[in-house]
DNA sequence: CGACCGGTTGAACTGCATCAAGCTGAGTGG
DNA sequence: CCACTCAGCTTGATGCAGTTCAACCGGTCG
């Protein structure tokens, strides 16, 4: 389960989190600098449940966390997969609208909402973080609303290759070199399915199909080597 | 097309916009108070295109606007339908990630991003607006990823009945009274389909089916009377 | 060794998309 | 005033992508 770690700064992973936010912005601070509590979680720990009071702001500093919503009959939709630097737990009402669950070992900063109210520096930081996350949500809506199963899985894999697939993607590094990349999913097939709006069987079938076509190699279930990043990228429906 | 209106305050529609934001918040200001330009648009005007430089922040003060993204082969996903008080045009990069198009006659305030950088009051307001909009995006991801066609259309109709369908919905006003409600879609079937991740034919079929079952009456194509709000609500998949 | 969990694969089904035709009402022009 | 047009919508017939149901596989743990 989660254990507390109140040691203040000097945590090296925090630096990474800051860098992953909008570069060039003037808000370089982590929530930790405002006296946020730092908590370590194990994989599949719940940070909070949908419906819990929303009295804290959270920042993921290492590892990954998913936010999901449930329908009464048990259908689940993973609405966001968070990476270090992402903000979560901010809600309009007084209740959380999602459940937050870790996907891996994760470090999370939690700050009282009251402190957020007081600090315009945090509000400034938040504005940028939230608009970046909204952009991802827009992208994800396109995936859920308009993409085929193969396109969804290919897009998902490409999310995990930060410097490729974007608007100004450089293509493979050099002529002649292999266009390889190893990605770590840190999600089960069920979690991927619930993120992509598919069933576990469809995800499995699509991955097997990509493997048979030589596009990817599966070492462990959650470690996948992309053999031809550019070819995979062409399957995302965005090129 | 759009014409400009630089007259400063005293516009009565602004008040409505402010009220529709989080009640009780301390940020009561409209962007207009910071010298934002006010622009009037006709239905189906484009405020900006995906890829345009993002150098302004927009606030919708009256009417409605949709944000959508296109895939290269022409598939379209409407990612947000905005109501008065909503903020848009804020982007992480230097380009808009969506196209913004009006659905009706609409009034929009536009403020230079530089002014946003300078004002912590605006940033504070934004924080709340954005987190409210993110919550809606989460809800919409559930719709797109996990709901059936009937559930999607029913949910869409219920979005347009502000005081019903929420967590603490009171149910029909009184015993014996009819549970009626008239809603105005201000969207074509194609726009609805692109918002709900369906085809125009499916939307049409679902609406016809609801009509046959007596749940709704269609006066004009975009004016629908909900005859039994509670029954419709039960079709959203959320109860 | 057996139980179990997460994943894969196959066979059959189905909800929605696709394709195609017809309808309706507002606008136009003779 | 009525025929014509055209855009938006509806309806029907057919097809298929992805779901559902069911069996099986392989690694891990007690």
Short mmCIF file of C-alpha atoms (C1' of nucleotides) in Angstrom, two decimals:
data_model
loop_
_atom_site.label_atom_id
_atom_site.label_comp_id
_atom_site.label_asym_id
_atom_site.label_seq_id
_atom_site.Cartn_x
_atom_site.Cartn_y
_atom_site.Cartn_z
CA UNK A 1 0.00 0.00 0.00
CA UNK A 2 0.91 3.66 0.04
CA UNK A 3 3.44 4.93 2.52
CA UNK A 4 4.16 8.50 3.35
CA UNK A 5 7.37 10.38 2.74
CA UNK A 6 7.45 13.88 4.11
CA UNK A 7 11.07 14.64 3.32
CA UNK A 8 10.90 17.94 1.55
CA UNK A 9 12.91 18.71 -1.63
CA UNK A 10 16.05 17.01 -2.99
CA UNK A 11 14.10 14.18 -4.61
CA UNK A 12 15.75 13.67 -7.98
CA UNK A 13 12.62 12.34 -9.72
CA UNK A 14 10.91 15.68 -9.25
CA UNK A 15 13.26 17.29 -11.68
CA UNK A 16 12.10 14.91 -14.40
CA UNK A 17 8.51 15.80 -13.76
CA UNK A 18 9.16 19.49 -14.18
CA UNK A 19 10.96 19.03 -17.44
CA UNK A 20 8.09 17.07 -18.93
CA UNK A 21 5.77 20.03 -18.55
CA UNK A 22 5.66 22.79 -21.14
CA UNK A 23 9.22 23.76 -21.84
CA UNK A 24 10.02 27.44 -21.80
CA UNK A 25 7.18 28.25 -19.44
CA UNK A 26 7.97 30.43 -16.47
CA UNK A 27 6.31 28.13 -13.95
CA UNK A 28 9.13 25.79 -13.18
CA UNK A 29 7.99 24.88 -9.70
CA UNK A 30 6.74 21.48 -8.58
CA UNK A 31 3.90 21.32 -6.08
CA UNK A 32 6.47 20.01 -3.65
CA UNK A 33 7.91 23.51 -3.35
CA UNK A 34 4.60 24.60 -1.87
CA UNK A 35 4.66 22.08 0.93
CA UNK A 36 2.84 19.26 -0.79
CA UNK A 37 2.95 15.84 0.82
CA UNK A 38 4.84 13.24 -1.17
CA UNK A 39 3.34 9.76 -1.24
CA UNK A 40 4.74 6.59 -2.77
CA UNK A 41 2.31 4.05 -4.21
CA UNK A 42 2.58 0.44 -5.33
CA UNK A 43 1.10 -0.74 -8.63
CA UNK A 44 -2.70 -0.84 -8.59
CA UNK A 45 -3.09 1.30 -5.52
CA UNK A 46 -6.06 3.63 -5.57
CA UNK A 47 -5.20 7.29 -4.93
CA UNK A 48 -8.87 8.21 -4.63
CA UNK A 49 -12.25 6.89 -5.69
CA UNK A 50 -14.88 8.52 -7.85
CA UNK A 51 -17.16 10.31 -5.39
CA UNK A 52 -14.45 10.95 -2.78
CA UNK A 53 -14.31 14.56 -1.56
CA UNK A 54 -12.02 16.61 -3.80
CA UNK A 55 -9.98 18.62 -1.33
CA UNK A 56 -6.51 18.10 -2.75
CA UNK A 57 -4.61 18.73 -5.92
CA UNK A 58 -2.26 15.95 -7.05
CA UNK A 59 0.80 15.95 -9.24
CA UNK A 60 2.35 12.77 -10.56
CA UNK A 61 6.12 12.99 -10.18
CA UNK A 62 7.13 9.46 -11.18
CA UNK A 63 5.45 6.33 -12.53
CA UNK A 64 2.03 6.33 -14.14
CA UNK A 65 -1.56 6.66 -13.01
CA UNK A 66 -4.85 6.08 -14.81
CA UNK A 67 -8.14 7.87 -14.28
CA UNK A 68 -11.27 5.89 -15.01
CA UNK A 69 -15.03 6.08 -14.71
CA UNK A 70 -17.47 3.22 -14.20
CA UNK A 71 -21.02 2.80 -15.42
CA UNK A 72 -23.44 1.19 -12.97
CA UNK A 73 -23.41 -2.09 -14.91
CA UNK A 74 -19.64 -2.36 -14.62
CA UNK A 75 -18.52 -1.02 -17.98
CA UNK A 76 -15.32 0.91 -17.45
CA UNK A 77 -13.68 3.69 -19.43
CA UNK A 78 -10.12 4.75 -18.70
CA UNK A 79 -10.28 8.46 -19.51
CA UNK A 80 -6.65 9.46 -18.99
CA UNK A 81 -3.30 7.77 -18.61
CA UNK A 82 -1.08 10.20 -16.73
CA UNK A 83 2.67 10.65 -17.02
CA UNK A 84 5.08 12.48 -14.69
CA UNK A 85 4.28 16.18 -14.59
CA UNK A 86 0.55 15.68 -15.05
CA UNK A 87 -1.94 17.17 -12.63
CA UNK A 88 -5.06 15.43 -11.36
CA UNK A 89 -7.73 15.48 -8.69
CA UNK A 90 -9.04 18.95 -9.53
CA UNK A 91 -12.81 18.85 -9.71
CA UNK A 92 -15.56 21.40 -10.27
CA UNK A 93 -17.94 20.04 -7.69
CA UNK A 94 -16.80 18.84 -4.32
CA UNK A 95 -16.47 15.23 -5.47
CA UNK A 96 -13.93 13.45 -7.63
CA UNK A 97 -15.38 12.59 -11.03
CA UNK A 98 -12.98 9.68 -11.64
CA UNK A 99 -11.14 6.99 -9.76
CA UNK A 100 -7.33 7.40 -9.80
CA UNK A 101 -5.36 4.16 -9.75
CA UNK A 102 -1.63 3.65 -10.18
CA UNK A 103 -0.39 1.50 -13.06
CA UNK A 104 3.13 1.14 -11.72
CA UNK A 105 5.13 2.17 -8.70
CA UNK A 106 4.37 5.87 -8.54
CA UNK A 107 5.22 9.01 -6.59
CA UNK A 108 2.48 11.56 -6.11
CA UNK A 109 2.49 15.05 -4.54
CA UNK A 110 -0.72 16.10 -2.81
CA UNK A 111 -1.45 19.72 -1.95
CA UNK A 112 -4.43 21.15 -0.07
CA UNK A 113 -6.84 22.92 -2.41
CA UNK A 114 -6.76 25.85 -0.06
CA UNK A 115 -3.07 26.39 -0.85
CA UNK A 116 -3.94 26.30 -4.53
CA UNK A 117 -6.51 29.04 -3.97
CA UNK A 118 -3.83 31.17 -2.35
CA UNK A 119 -1.05 30.79 -4.87
CA UNK A 120 -1.30 32.45 -8.25
CA UNK A 121 1.92 30.71 -9.23
CA UNK A 122 0.25 27.33 -8.90
CA UNK A 123 -2.80 28.57 -10.77
CA UNK A 124 -0.54 29.67 -13.56
CA UNK A 125 1.17 26.29 -13.71
CA UNK A 126 -2.21 24.58 -13.64
CA UNK A 127 -3.50 26.59 -16.56
CA UNK A 128 -0.74 25.17 -18.75
CA UNK A 129 -0.96 21.63 -17.42
CA UNK A 130 -4.71 21.51 -17.82
CA UNK A 131 -4.70 22.86 -21.34
CA UNK A 132 -2.05 20.30 -22.32
CA UNK A 133 -4.16 17.53 -20.83
CA UNK A 134 -7.26 18.84 -22.56
CA UNK A 135 -5.47 18.63 -25.87
CA UNK A 136 -4.74 14.97 -25.17
CA UNK A 137 -8.39 14.43 -24.29
CA UNK A 138 -9.41 15.92 -27.63
CA UNK A 139 -7.04 13.55 -29.40
CA UNK A 140 -8.46 10.67 -27.41
CA UNK A 141 -12.03 11.62 -28.32
CA UNK A 142 -11.08 11.28 -31.99
CA UNK A 143 -9.64 7.86 -31.26
CA UNK A 144 -12.74 6.71 -29.37
CA UNK A 145 -15.25 8.23 -31.73
CA UNK A 146 -13.76 7.68 -35.15
CA UNK A 147 -10.88 5.20 -35.27
CA UNK A 148 -10.87 1.47 -36.09
CA UNK A 149 -9.42 -1.11 -33.70
CA UNK A 150 -6.04 -1.26 -35.51
CA UNK A 151 -5.84 2.52 -35.63
CA UNK A 152 -6.56 2.70 -31.90
CA UNK A 153 -3.86 0.23 -30.93
CA UNK A 154 -1.34 1.79 -33.33
CA UNK A 155 -2.12 5.25 -31.92
CA UNK A 156 -1.74 3.93 -28.39
CA UNK A 157 1.69 2.52 -29.18
CA UNK A 158 2.72 5.76 -30.83
CA UNK A 159 1.74 7.75 -27.71
CA UNK A 160 4.58 5.88 -26.04
CA UNK A 161 7.18 7.07 -28.55
CA UNK A 162 7.47 10.70 -27.46
CA UNK A 163 9.56 12.14 -30.29
CA UNK A 164 7.73 10.44 -33.14
CA UNK A 165 4.31 10.65 -34.74
CA UNK A 166 3.85 14.33 -33.94
CA UNK A 167 3.13 17.12 -36.38
CA UNK A 168 6.79 17.68 -37.19
CA UNK A 169 8.04 14.12 -36.90
CA UNK A 170 11.51 13.76 -38.39
CA UNK A 171 10.95 10.18 -39.53
CA UNK A 172 13.57 7.47 -38.90
CA UNK A 173 16.79 8.84 -37.47
CA UNK A 174 19.09 7.97 -40.39
CA UNK A 175 19.10 6.24 -43.72
CA UNK A 176 19.88 2.58 -43.41
CA UNK A 177 19.47 2.36 -39.64
CA UNK A 178 16.72 0.22 -38.27
CA UNK A 179 13.61 2.11 -37.22
CA UNK A 180 13.30 0.22 -33.92
CA UNK A 181 11.87 1.22 -30.54
CA UNK A 182 11.14 -0.63 -27.32
CA UNK A 183 8.08 0.49 -25.37
CA UNK A 184 6.81 -0.58 -21.96
CA UNK A 185 3.05 -0.57 -21.65
CA UNK A 186 2.75 -1.05 -17.86
CA UNK A 187 -0.92 -1.88 -18.49
CA UNK A 188 -2.75 -5.18 -18.73
CA UNK A 189 -4.75 -6.05 -21.84
CA UNK A 190 -7.91 -5.24 -19.89
CA UNK A 191 -6.65 -1.78 -19.00
CA UNK A 192 -5.60 -1.12 -22.59
CA UNK A 193 -9.01 -2.30 -23.80
CA UNK A 194 -10.78 -0.02 -21.33
CA UNK A 195 -8.59 2.88 -22.43
CA UNK A 196 -9.18 2.29 -26.14
CA UNK A 197 -12.90 1.52 -25.90
CA UNK A 198 -12.43 -2.06 -27.08
CA UNK A 199 -12.65 -5.56 -25.59
CA UNK A 200 -9.68 -7.49 -24.30
CA UNK A 201 -10.09 -10.02 -27.14
CA UNK A 202 -9.97 -7.36 -29.84
CA UNK A 203 -6.82 -5.81 -28.35
CA UNK A 204 -5.20 -9.23 -28.21
CA UNK A 205 -6.18 -10.03 -31.78
CA UNK A 206 -4.87 -6.73 -33.13
CA UNK A 207 -1.55 -7.16 -31.31
CA UNK A 208 -1.23 -10.73 -32.65
CA UNK A 209 -1.99 -9.47 -36.12
CA UNK A 210 0.71 -6.79 -35.88
CA UNK A 211 3.14 -9.44 -34.65
CA UNK A 212 2.33 -11.74 -37.58
CA UNK A 213 2.90 -8.84 -39.96
CA UNK A 214 6.32 -8.25 -38.42
CA UNK A 215 5.48 -4.73 -37.28
CA UNK A 216 6.14 -5.53 -33.64
CA UNK A 217 7.81 -8.16 -31.47
CA UNK A 218 6.38 -9.05 -28.08
CA UNK A 219 9.00 -9.99 -25.50
CA UNK A 220 7.02 -9.78 -22.28
CA UNK A 221 3.28 -9.10 -22.43
CA UNK A 222 3.82 -5.47 -21.56
CA UNK A 223 7.12 -4.94 -23.38
CA UNK A 224 6.76 -4.46 -27.09
CA UNK A 225 9.38 -3.74 -29.67
CA UNK A 226 8.22 -1.62 -32.57
CA UNK A 227 10.20 -2.91 -35.54
CA UNK A 228 9.19 -0.24 -38.02
CA UNK A 229 7.99 2.85 -36.19
CA UNK A 230 7.15 4.71 -39.39
CA UNK A 231 5.00 1.87 -40.76
CA UNK A 232 3.19 1.59 -37.46
CA UNK A 233 2.62 5.33 -37.47
CA UNK A 234 0.92 5.04 -40.85
CA UNK A 235 -1.66 2.74 -39.25
CA UNK A 236 -2.79 5.41 -36.76
CA UNK A 237 -5.17 6.95 -39.27
CA UNK A 238 -3.41 10.29 -38.94
CA UNK A 239 -1.16 10.16 -42.02
CA UNK B 1 -19.71 36.78 -41.49
CA UNK B 2 -18.29 38.05 -38.26
CA UNK B 3 -18.42 41.69 -37.42
CA UNK B 4 -16.59 43.45 -34.68
CA UNK B 5 -18.10 45.15 -31.66
CA UNK B 6 -15.64 46.97 -29.45
CA UNK B 7 -18.14 48.58 -27.12
CA UNK B 8 -16.86 47.76 -23.68
CA UNK B 9 -19.13 46.58 -20.79
CA UNK B 10 -22.90 46.98 -20.37
CA UNK B 11 -23.69 44.01 -22.61
CA UNK B 12 -26.43 42.12 -20.83
CA UNK B 13 -25.54 38.73 -22.28
CA UNK B 14 -22.22 38.78 -20.45
CA UNK B 15 -23.99 38.45 -17.14
CA UNK B 16 -25.50 35.18 -18.23
CA UNK B 17 -22.08 33.86 -19.18
CA UNK B 18 -20.64 34.62 -15.80
CA UNK B 19 -23.48 32.96 -13.97
CA UNK B 20 -23.05 29.76 -15.91
CA UNK B 21 -19.51 29.39 -14.57
CA UNK B 22 -18.86 27.82 -11.22
CA UNK B 23 -21.18 29.51 -8.75
CA UNK B 24 -19.62 30.72 -5.55
CA UNK B 25 -16.20 31.15 -7.10
CA UNK B 26 -14.37 34.38 -6.45
CA UNK B 27 -13.51 34.96 -10.10
CA UNK B 28 -16.63 36.71 -11.28
CA UNK B 29 -15.02 38.67 -14.09
CA UNK B 30 -15.60 38.16 -17.77
CA UNK B 31 -12.71 38.47 -20.19
CA UNK B 32 -14.42 41.60 -21.40
CA UNK B 33 -13.36 43.37 -18.23
CA UNK B 34 -9.74 42.88 -19.31
CA UNK B 35 -10.17 44.63 -22.63
CA UNK B 36 -11.09 41.63 -24.72
CA UNK B 37 -12.53 42.27 -28.16
CA UNK B 38 -16.14 41.23 -28.57
CA UNK B 39 -17.08 39.62 -31.88
CA UNK B 40 -20.50 38.54 -33.15
CA UNK B 41 -20.71 35.50 -35.40
CA UNK B 42 -23.41 34.03 -37.64
CA UNK B 43 -24.25 30.32 -37.55
CA UNK B 44 -21.52 28.15 -39.09
CA UNK B 45 -18.83 30.81 -38.99
CA UNK B 46 -15.36 29.54 -38.23
CA UNK B 47 -13.67 31.30 -35.31
CA UNK B 48 -10.34 29.64 -36.08
CA UNK B 49 -9.03 26.58 -37.91
CA UNK B 50 -6.98 23.69 -36.56
CA UNK B 51 -3.37 24.72 -37.16
CA UNK B 52 -3.99 28.46 -36.89
CA UNK B 53 -1.59 30.27 -34.55
CA UNK B 54 -2.92 30.21 -30.98
CA UNK B 55 -2.33 33.75 -29.81
CA UNK B 56 -5.69 34.49 -28.25
CA UNK B 57 -7.93 33.19 -25.52
CA UNK B 58 -11.64 33.06 -26.30
CA UNK B 59 -14.70 33.09 -24.10
CA UNK B 60 -18.13 32.27 -25.42
CA UNK B 61 -20.62 34.78 -24.03
CA UNK B 62 -23.75 33.82 -25.95
CA UNK B 63 -24.82 31.17 -28.41
CA UNK B 64 -22.95 27.93 -28.94
CA UNK B 65 -19.72 26.83 -30.58
CA UNK B 66 -18.33 23.40 -31.41
CA UNK B 67 -14.70 22.33 -31.47
CA UNK B 68 -13.82 19.55 -33.89
CA UNK B 69 -10.86 17.69 -35.30
CA UNK B 70 -10.51 16.10 -38.73
CA UNK B 71 -8.61 13.02 -39.81
CA UNK B 72 -6.84 13.25 -43.17
CA UNK B 73 -9.46 11.04 -44.84
CA UNK B 74 -12.26 13.38 -43.78
CA UNK B 75 -13.58 11.62 -40.69
CA UNK B 76 -14.62 14.27 -38.21
CA UNK B 77 -15.00 14.20 -34.45
CA UNK B 78 -16.71 17.03 -32.60
CA UNK B 79 -14.77 17.06 -29.33
CA UNK B 80 -16.66 19.76 -27.43
CA UNK B 81 -19.91 21.64 -27.68
CA UNK B 82 -19.44 24.89 -25.82
CA UNK B 83 -22.03 26.89 -23.90
CA UNK B 84 -21.86 30.49 -22.65
CA UNK B 85 -19.13 30.88 -20.06
CA UNK B 86 -16.87 28.27 -21.63
CA UNK B 87 -13.28 29.09 -22.54
CA UNK B 88 -11.53 27.95 -25.70
CA UNK B 89 -8.54 28.54 -27.95
CA UNK B 90 -5.92 27.85 -25.29
CA UNK B 91 -3.28 25.52 -26.70
CA UNK B 92 -0.04 24.02 -25.45
CA UNK B 93 1.90 24.45 -28.64
CA UNK B 94 1.65 27.53 -30.77
CA UNK B 95 -1.09 26.06 -32.96
CA UNK B 96 -4.77 25.42 -32.40
CA UNK B 97 -5.50 21.73 -32.01
CA UNK B 98 -9.13 22.00 -33.12
CA UNK B 99 -11.32 24.01 -35.44
CA UNK B 100 -13.87 26.23 -33.68
CA UNK B 101 -17.14 26.75 -35.55
CA UNK B 102 -20.32 28.42 -34.35
CA UNK B 103 -23.54 26.41 -34.22
CA UNK B 104 -25.80 29.42 -33.80
CA UNK B 105 -25.54 33.17 -33.68
CA UNK B 106 -22.80 33.62 -31.10
CA UNK B 107 -20.89 36.29 -29.21
CA UNK B 108 -17.25 35.62 -28.44
CA UNK B 109 -14.68 37.60 -26.43
CA UNK B 110 -11.09 37.35 -27.61
CA UNK B 111 -8.16 38.35 -25.42
CA UNK B 112 -4.47 38.44 -26.29
CA UNK B 113 -2.57 35.58 -24.68
CA UNK B 114 -0.08 38.11 -23.44
CA UNK B 115 -2.73 39.69 -21.26
CA UNK B 116 -3.55 36.25 -19.91
CA UNK B 117 0.10 35.80 -18.95
CA UNK B 118 -0.05 39.05 -17.03
CA UNK B 119 -3.25 38.56 -15.08
CA UNK B 120 -3.38 36.07 -12.24
CA UNK B 121 -7.08 36.78 -11.94
CA UNK B 122 -7.66 35.40 -15.41
CA UNK B 123 -5.45 32.42 -14.70
CA UNK B 124 -7.53 31.71 -11.62
CA UNK B 125 -10.74 31.89 -13.61
CA UNK B 126 -9.24 29.65 -16.27
CA UNK B 127 -8.25 27.01 -13.78
CA UNK B 128 -11.89 26.55 -12.83
CA UNK B 129 -13.27 26.75 -16.34
CA UNK B 130 -10.76 24.27 -17.66
CA UNK B 131 -11.31 21.74 -14.90
CA UNK B 132 -15.07 21.96 -15.46
CA UNK B 133 -14.56 21.38 -19.17
CA UNK B 134 -12.21 18.49 -18.48
CA UNK B 135 -14.89 16.84 -16.41
CA UNK B 136 -17.23 17.06 -19.37
CA UNK B 137 -14.54 15.58 -21.60
CA UNK B 138 -14.21 12.64 -19.19
CA UNK B 139 -17.94 12.09 -19.35
CA UNK B 140 -17.81 12.27 -23.11
CA UNK B 141 -15.01 9.71 -23.27
CA UNK B 142 -17.28 7.27 -21.44
CA UNK B 143 -20.00 7.97 -23.97
CA UNK B 144 -17.70 7.46 -26.95
CA UNK B 145 -15.88 4.46 -25.55
CA UNK B 146 -18.56 2.48 -23.80
CA UNK B 147 -22.11 3.52 -24.65
CA UNK B 148 -24.55 2.11 -27.23
CA UNK B 149 -26.18 4.30 -29.86
CA UNK B 150 -29.41 4.74 -27.86
CA UNK B 151 -27.46 5.55 -24.71
CA UNK B 152 -25.44 8.15 -26.61
CA UNK B 153 -28.46 9.94 -28.01
CA UNK B 154 -30.30 9.79 -24.69
CA UNK B 155 -27.23 11.18 -22.89
CA UNK B 156 -26.93 13.94 -25.48
CA UNK B 157 -30.55 14.98 -24.94
CA UNK B 158 -30.08 14.91 -21.18
CA UNK B 159 -27.03 17.24 -21.44
CA UNK B 160 -29.55 19.81 -22.65
CA UNK B 161 -31.73 19.53 -19.54
CA UNK B 162 -29.45 21.30 -17.06
CA UNK B 163 -31.21 20.53 -13.79
CA UNK B 164 -31.92 16.88 -14.48
CA UNK B 165 -29.92 13.69 -14.84
CA UNK B 166 -27.16 14.82 -12.49
CA UNK B 167 -25.94 13.04 -9.37
CA UNK B 168 -28.58 14.58 -7.14
CA UNK B 169 -31.42 14.82 -9.64
CA UNK B 170 -34.72 15.54 -7.92
CA UNK B 171 -36.78 13.60 -10.42
CA UNK B 172 -40.01 15.02 -11.88
CA UNK B 173 -41.03 18.29 -10.26
CA UNK B 174 -44.30 17.09 -8.69
CA UNK B 175 -46.54 14.09 -8.47
CA UNK B 176 -49.10 14.03 -11.21
CA UNK B 177 -47.52 16.77 -13.33
CA UNK B 178 -46.22 15.85 -16.74
CA UNK B 179 -42.48 15.29 -16.94
CA UNK B 180 -42.11 17.36 -20.13
CA UNK B 181 -39.25 19.42 -21.47
CA UNK B 182 -38.53 21.20 -24.75
CA UNK B 183 -34.94 21.24 -25.94
CA UNK B 184 -33.34 23.01 -28.88
CA UNK B 185 -30.47 21.12 -30.46
CA UNK B 186 -29.08 23.86 -32.74
CA UNK B 187 -27.12 21.11 -34.49
CA UNK B 188 -27.78 19.18 -37.69
CA UNK B 189 -27.98 15.38 -37.67
CA UNK B 190 -24.48 15.29 -39.13
CA UNK B 191 -23.08 17.43 -36.33
CA UNK B 192 -24.82 15.31 -33.71
CA UNK B 193 -23.46 12.16 -35.35
CA UNK B 194 -19.94 13.58 -35.37
CA UNK B 195 -20.29 14.56 -31.73
CA UNK B 196 -21.59 11.15 -30.65
CA UNK B 197 -19.23 9.06 -32.78
CA UNK B 198 -22.07 7.65 -34.89
CA UNK B 199 -23.33 8.00 -38.45
CA UNK B 200 -26.11 10.31 -39.49
CA UNK B 201 -28.31 7.30 -40.30
CA UNK B 202 -27.92 5.78 -36.85
CA UNK B 203 -28.77 9.08 -35.15
CA UNK B 204 -31.85 9.41 -37.33
CA UNK B 205 -32.95 5.83 -36.63
CA UNK B 206 -32.52 6.20 -32.86
CA UNK B 207 -34.50 9.45 -32.84
CA UNK B 208 -37.26 7.84 -34.92
CA UNK B 209 -37.32 4.89 -32.55
CA UNK B 210 -37.66 7.18 -29.52
CA UNK B 211 -40.48 9.00 -31.30
CA UNK B 212 -42.31 5.73 -32.03
CA UNK B 213 -41.97 4.75 -28.38
CA UNK B 214 -43.56 8.06 -27.35
CA UNK B 215 -40.50 9.21 -25.43
CA UNK B 216 -40.06 12.31 -27.55
CA UNK B 217 -41.97 14.45 -30.04
CA UNK B 218 -40.16 16.17 -32.88
CA UNK B 219 -41.66 19.52 -33.86
CA UNK B 220 -38.87 20.98 -35.97
CA UNK B 221 -35.82 18.88 -36.76
CA UNK B 222 -33.81 20.64 -34.09
CA UNK B 223 -36.60 21.16 -31.57
CA UNK B 224 -37.45 18.10 -29.56
CA UNK B 225 -39.93 17.68 -26.77
CA UNK B 226 -38.95 15.15 -24.15
CA UNK B 227 -42.25 13.64 -23.03
CA UNK B 228 -40.91 11.63 -20.10
CA UNK B 229 -37.58 13.04 -18.96
CA UNK B 230 -37.11 10.39 -16.28
CA UNK B 231 -37.69 7.50 -18.69
CA UNK B 232 -35.27 9.04 -21.18
CA UNK B 233 -32.73 9.46 -18.41
CA UNK B 234 -32.92 5.74 -17.68
CA UNK B 235 -31.76 5.09 -21.23
CA UNK B 236 -28.48 6.97 -20.73
CA UNK B 237 -26.80 3.93 -19.19
CA UNK B 238 -26.05 5.88 -16.04
CA UNK B 239 -28.94 4.70 -13.83
"C1'" DC C 1 1.42 -31.13 -9.16
"C1'" DG C 2 -2.78 -28.55 -9.52
"C1'" DA C 3 -4.92 -24.04 -9.32
"C1'" DC C 4 -5.10 -19.71 -11.05
"C1'" DC C 5 -4.52 -15.58 -13.66
"C1'" DG C 6 -3.68 -13.12 -17.77
"C1'" DG C 7 -3.52 -13.80 -22.39
"C1'" DT C 8 -4.64 -16.02 -26.99
"C1'" DT C 9 -7.50 -18.12 -30.43
"C1'" DG C 10 -11.72 -19.82 -32.68
"C1'" DA C 11 -16.72 -19.72 -33.97
"C1'" DA C 12 -20.97 -17.47 -34.04
"C1'" DC C 13 -23.60 -13.37 -33.39
"C1'" DT C 14 -25.05 -8.53 -33.66
"C1'" DG C 15 -25.11 -3.51 -33.58
"C1'" DC C 16 -23.87 -0.21 -36.29
"C1'" DA C 17 -21.98 1.19 -40.86
"C1'" DT C 18 -22.63 1.26 -45.61
"C1'" DC C 19 -25.09 1.70 -49.74
"C1'" DA C 20 -29.11 3.09 -51.96
"C1'" DA C 21 -33.63 5.01 -52.50
"C1'" DG C 22 -37.26 7.99 -51.17
"C1'" DC C 23 -39.18 11.81 -48.42
"C1'" DT C 24 -39.97 16.72 -46.79
"C1'" DG C 25 -39.89 21.47 -46.73
"C1'" DA C 26 -37.76 25.85 -47.87
"C1'" DG C 27 -36.25 28.57 -51.62
"C1'" DT C 28 -36.45 29.76 -56.75
"C1'" DG C 29 -38.17 30.93 -60.95
"C1'" DG C 30 -41.44 30.66 -64.66
"C1'" DC D 1 -49.51 29.63 -57.80
"C1'" DC D 2 -47.29 25.62 -58.99
"C1'" DA D 3 -43.32 22.92 -60.83
"C1'" DC D 4 -38.39 22.38 -59.93
"C1'" DT D 5 -34.43 21.98 -57.10
"C1'" DC D 6 -31.67 20.96 -53.49
"C1'" DA D 7 -30.18 20.15 -48.76
"C1'" DG D 8 -31.19 17.74 -44.82
"C1'" DC D 9 -33.47 13.90 -43.14
"C1'" DT D 10 -35.60 9.18 -43.08
"C1'" DT D 11 -36.02 4.43 -44.20
"C1'" DG D 12 -34.78 -0.11 -46.04
"C1'" DA D 13 -31.52 -3.89 -47.31
"C1'" DT D 14 -27.12 -5.77 -46.78
"C1'" DG D 15 -22.44 -6.33 -44.93
"C1'" DC D 16 -18.88 -6.46 -41.69
"C1'" DA D 17 -15.96 -4.99 -37.67
"C1'" DG D 18 -15.90 -5.91 -33.29
"C1'" DT D 19 -18.40 -8.29 -29.47
"C1'" DT D 20 -19.65 -12.38 -27.12
"C1'" DC D 21 -19.07 -16.94 -25.67
"C1'" DA D 22 -16.12 -20.69 -25.04
"C1'" DA D 23 -12.02 -23.34 -25.10
"C1'" DC D 24 -7.26 -23.43 -24.50
"C1'" DC D 25 -2.40 -21.98 -23.46
"C1'" DG D 26 1.68 -20.83 -20.60
"C1'" DG D 27 3.76 -18.92 -16.70
"C1'" DT D 28 3.60 -18.45 -11.58
"C1'" DC D 29 2.63 -19.59 -6.99
"C1'" DG D 30 1.22 -22.37 -3.09
#
